Structures are given as structure tokens and as C-alpha cells.
Short mmCIF file of C-alpha atoms in Angstrom, two decimals:
data_model
loop_
_atom_site.label_atom_id
_atom_site.label_comp_id
_atom_site.label_asym_id
_atom_site.label_seq_id
_atom_site.Cartn_x
_atom_site.Cartn_y
_atom_site.Cartn_z
CA MET Y 1 27.93 -8.19 6.53
CA GLN Y 2 25.58 -5.30 6.26
CA THR Y 3 22.42 -6.42 5.58
CA GLU Y 4 20.14 -4.79 3.61
CA THR Y 5 16.77 -3.39 5.06
CA ALA Y 6 13.32 -2.64 3.92
CA LEU Y 7 14.17 1.03 3.89
CA ASP Y 8 17.45 0.90 1.81
CA ARG Y 9 15.72 -1.54 -0.72
CA ALA Y 10 12.88 0.98 -0.96
CA LYS Y 11 15.38 3.91 -1.62
CA GLY Y 12 17.48 1.62 -4.22
CA GLU Y 13 14.24 1.29 -5.98
CA ILE Y 14 13.45 4.87 -6.22
CA LEU Y 15 17.26 5.52 -7.49
CA CYS Y 16 16.84 2.60 -10.27
CA HIS Y 17 13.94 4.41 -11.45
CA TYR Y 18 15.63 7.65 -11.66
CA ASP Y 19 18.93 5.98 -13.20
CA ALA Y 20 16.69 4.10 -15.84
CA PHE Y 21 14.42 6.64 -16.96
CA TYR Y 22 16.40 9.78 -16.35
CA GLY Y 23 20.05 9.73 -15.70
CA GLU Y 24 21.97 9.63 -12.76
CA ASP Y 25 20.49 12.53 -10.30
CA TYR Y 26 20.90 11.05 -7.11
CA ASP Y 27 22.01 13.92 -4.83
CA GLN Y 28 18.81 15.72 -4.69
CA ALA Y 29 16.59 12.31 -4.73
CA THR Y 30 18.68 11.21 -1.88
CA ALA Y 31 18.07 14.28 0.27
CA LEU Y 32 14.45 14.34 -0.90
CA MET Y 33 13.99 10.74 -0.02
CA ASP Y 34 15.74 11.45 3.50
CA ALA Y 35 13.00 13.80 4.28
CA VAL Y 36 10.45 11.76 3.62
CA VAL Y 37 11.72 9.29 5.65
CA THR Y 38 11.92 11.79 8.21
CA ALA Y 39 8.76 12.96 7.93
CA ALA Y 40 7.11 9.39 7.53
CA GLN Y 41 8.74 8.69 10.87
CA SER Y 42 7.83 11.72 12.58
CA GLY Y 43 4.10 10.82 12.60
CA SER Y 44 3.17 14.00 11.44
CA GLN Y 45 0.87 13.78 8.01
CA GLY Y 46 1.35 17.40 7.27
CA ALA Y 47 5.09 17.01 7.48
CA LEU Y 48 4.93 13.48 5.33
CA ASP Y 49 2.39 15.48 2.50
CA SER Y 50 4.67 18.27 2.67
CA ALA Y 51 7.93 16.14 1.88
CA ARG Y 52 6.02 13.94 -0.53
CA SER Y 53 5.14 17.36 -2.24
CA GLU Y 54 8.76 18.46 -2.91
CA PHE Y 55 9.57 15.15 -4.31
CA HIS Y 56 6.95 15.44 -6.66
CA LEU Y 57 7.91 19.20 -8.05
CA HIS Y 58 11.53 18.07 -7.90
CA TYR Y 59 10.24 15.29 -10.14
CA ARG Y 60 8.15 17.39 -12.27
CA ALA Y 61 10.59 19.97 -12.98
CA LEU Y 62 13.27 17.43 -14.21
CA TYR Y 63 11.28 14.56 -15.68
CA GLY Y 64 7.97 15.70 -16.58
CA ASP Y 65 4.16 14.75 -15.21
CA ASP Y 66 4.11 11.13 -15.30
CA TYR Y 67 3.84 10.33 -11.34
CA THR Y 68 2.12 6.47 -11.38
CA HIS Y 69 5.33 4.67 -10.83
CA LEU Y 70 6.87 7.36 -8.63
CA THR Y 71 3.92 7.64 -6.20
CA GLY Y 72 4.14 3.43 -5.66
CA LEU Y 73 7.61 4.00 -5.01
CA LEU Y 74 7.14 6.56 -2.40
CA ASP Y 75 4.40 4.56 -0.71
CA ASP Y 76 6.83 2.05 -0.44
CA LEU Y 77 9.45 4.10 1.22
CA VAL Y 78 6.77 5.24 3.55
CA ALA Y 79 6.14 1.91 4.39
CA ALA Y 80 9.55 0.92 4.99
CA ALA Y 81 10.04 3.94 6.88
CA ALA Y 82 7.29 3.34 9.43
#
């Protein structure tokens, strides 16, 4: 039996948010989350800022300007990746 990690839960929360509000667009979201995780694990604040910005740009292009909940979910993802 595989144990769900904090990182798995954080990713799941973002995908759940996408699905609940915007339909299923998991491929791009998953790639962008992976980039955020990689940047968080690299320890480079510049890389992390860039990866988060890419996620926000994608999100805004598809879904509009309400970043409040997404920002919290990305914060959880970064914390879980650290």
C-alpha cells in the first residue's frame, strides 16, 4: 500500500480546485506543479518566483483573475516540497 505524502495531498488539492471550478485541465496543471516543486526543492527563490508566475499566467489565461485560493494552494505545495 502506497502512503500519500504531503506533496501528493498538496497536488491533489490544486487538481481538485481546477476540477471543481474549471473542469478538467490536469495535463498543463500537473506540468506547472512539477515545475513549482522542482524550483522549491532547488532552493532558488528566483526559480520559484518564475515557476509560480508561470502557474499564475496559465491560470489567468484560462480562468480569470481570482488568485486568492490558488495562491494558498501553491503555498501549501511549496511547503510540502521543501
